[in-house]
GROMACS .gro file of C-alpha atoms in nm:
model
  104
    1PHE     CA    1  12.085   9.909   5.637
    2PHE     CA    2  11.759   9.919   5.811
    3PRO     CA    3  11.808   9.561   5.921
    4SER     CA    4  12.162   9.666   6.115
    5ARG     CA    5  11.972   9.955   6.274
    6LEU     CA    6  11.699   9.727   6.420
    7LEU     CA    7  11.989   9.493   6.514
    8LEU     CA    8  12.139   9.802   6.695
    9PHE     CA    9  11.806   9.921   6.853
   10GLY     CA   10  11.711   9.572   6.935
   11THR     CA   11  12.048   9.511   7.116
   12PHE     CA   12  12.171   9.847   7.297
   13ILE     CA   13  11.832  10.021   7.325
   14LEU     CA   14  11.596   9.839   7.366
   15PRO     CA   15  11.730   9.599   7.697
   16PRO     CA   16  11.810   9.981   7.898
   17LEU     CA   17  11.427  10.078   7.834
   18MET     CA   18  11.257   9.724   7.927
   19VAL     CA   19  11.497   9.800   8.248
   20LEU     CA   20  11.333  10.158   8.313
   21ALA     CA   21  11.018  10.035   8.232
   22LEU     CA   22  11.010   9.743   8.451
   23PHE     CA   23  11.146   9.997   8.750
   24HIS     CA   24  10.913  10.210   8.731
   25LEU     CA   25  10.612   9.957   8.722
   26TRP     CA   26  10.750   9.766   9.007
   27HIS     CA   27  10.814  10.125   9.214
   28ASN     CA   28  10.449  10.197   9.179
   29PHE     CA   29  10.364   9.878   9.299
   30SER     CA   30  10.563   9.900   9.607
   31SER     CA   31  10.419  10.210   9.690
   32TRP     CA   32  10.060  10.091   9.746
   33GLU     CA   33   9.880  10.122  10.052
   34ILE     CA   34   9.582   9.961  10.175
   35THR     CA   35   9.355  10.191  10.366
   36SER     CA   36   9.026  10.205  10.463
   37SER     CA   37   8.892  10.516  10.385
   38PRO     CA   38   8.701  10.399  10.024
   39TYR     CA   39   8.514  10.194  10.250
   40PHE     CA   40   8.425  10.402  10.590
   41LEU     CA   41   8.379  10.754  10.692
   42PRO     CA   42   8.647  10.911  10.854
   43THR     CA   43   8.641  11.113  11.171
   44LYS     CA   44   8.691  11.377  11.007
   45GLU     CA   45   8.325  11.349  10.826
   46LYS     CA   46   8.498  11.344  10.479
   47ILE     CA   47   8.237  11.167  10.305
   48GLN     CA   48   8.332  10.995  10.023
   49ASN     CA   49   8.110  10.782   9.776
   50ARG     CA   50   7.970  10.493   9.902
   51SER     CA   51   8.176  10.517  10.222
   52THR     CA   52   7.956  10.378  10.596
   53ASN     CA   53   8.027  10.393  10.918
   54LEU     CA   54   8.211  10.075  11.087
   55LEU     CA   55   7.956   9.870  11.245
   56ILE     CA   56   8.040   9.738  11.589
   57PHE     CA   57   7.875   9.482  11.814
   58ASN     CA   58   8.003   9.456  12.182
   59ASP     CA   59   7.857   9.104  12.267
   60THR     CA   60   8.176   9.096  12.553
   61GLY     CA   61   7.895   9.289  12.829
   62SER     CA   62   8.192   9.537  12.911
   63GLU     CA   63   8.324   9.846  12.810
   64ILE     CA   64   8.542   9.837  12.450
   65GLU     CA   65   8.632  10.201  12.476
   66ASP     CA   66   9.040  10.117  12.408
   67PHE     CA   67   8.941   9.925  12.095
   68ILE     CA   68   8.697  10.234  11.999
   69ALA     CA   69   9.020  10.460  12.060
   70ALA     CA   70   9.211  10.226  11.832
   71LEU     CA   71   8.962  10.252  11.540
   72LYS     CA   72   8.916  10.621  11.548
   73ALA     CA   73   9.326  10.663  11.608
   74GLN     CA   74   9.324  10.469  11.225
   75ASN     CA   75   9.121  10.718  11.119
   76ILE     CA   76   8.760  10.530  11.089
   77THR     CA   77   8.425  10.651  11.244
   78PRO     CA   78   8.277  10.337  11.431
   79GLU     CA   79   7.893  10.312  11.525
   80ILE     CA   80   7.773  10.095  11.790
   81THR     CA   81   7.511   9.886  11.739
   82PRO     CA   82   7.259   9.666  11.995
   83GLU     CA   83   7.146   9.442  11.713
   84LYS     CA   84   7.266   9.096  11.766
   85ASN     CA   85   7.215   8.991  11.391
   86ILE     CA   86   7.480   9.241  11.174
   87THR     CA   87   7.428   9.043  10.893
   88SER     CA   88   7.087   9.190  10.834
   89LEU     CA   89   7.173   9.522  10.821
   90PRO     CA   90   7.288   9.601  10.478
   91ASP     CA   91   7.382   9.964  10.452
   92TYR     CA   92   7.749   9.896  10.563
   93ASN     CA   93   8.064   9.797  10.401
   94GLY     CA   94   8.164   9.608  10.742
   95ALA     CA   95   8.089   9.523  11.044
   96ILE     CA   96   8.269   9.376  11.354
   97LYS     CA   97   8.093   9.145  11.631
   98ILE     CA   98   8.329   9.161  11.971
   99SER     CA   99   8.246   8.883  12.197
  100LEU     CA  100   8.396   8.614  12.486
  101GLU     CA  101   8.281   8.307  12.277
  102GLY     CA  102   8.543   8.045  12.319
  103LYS     CA  103   8.776   8.259  12.569
  104VAL     CA  104   8.888   8.026  12.829
   0.00000   0.00000   0.00000
């Protein structure tokens, strides 16, 4: 009697349960969104653990206000530095050097 119940469970009940579990995992995985909030301070001053401003070094010799506005539109607070060696500043989670080097 027990083997017939086990066969019934394995044939008719277990496969739909596995399909539901896989669908649930796939749905959760597909709804992941990568954001900057764990790494950079948002513009609304909501401080999170281990968050920093995004460090920006402008080596273009011109204004980059459009770039700064684009960062703020993504809820990232940039901090512009005059320091040329941005890798020597360890207190930041990320830095961007904007330059015209290699541009023709």
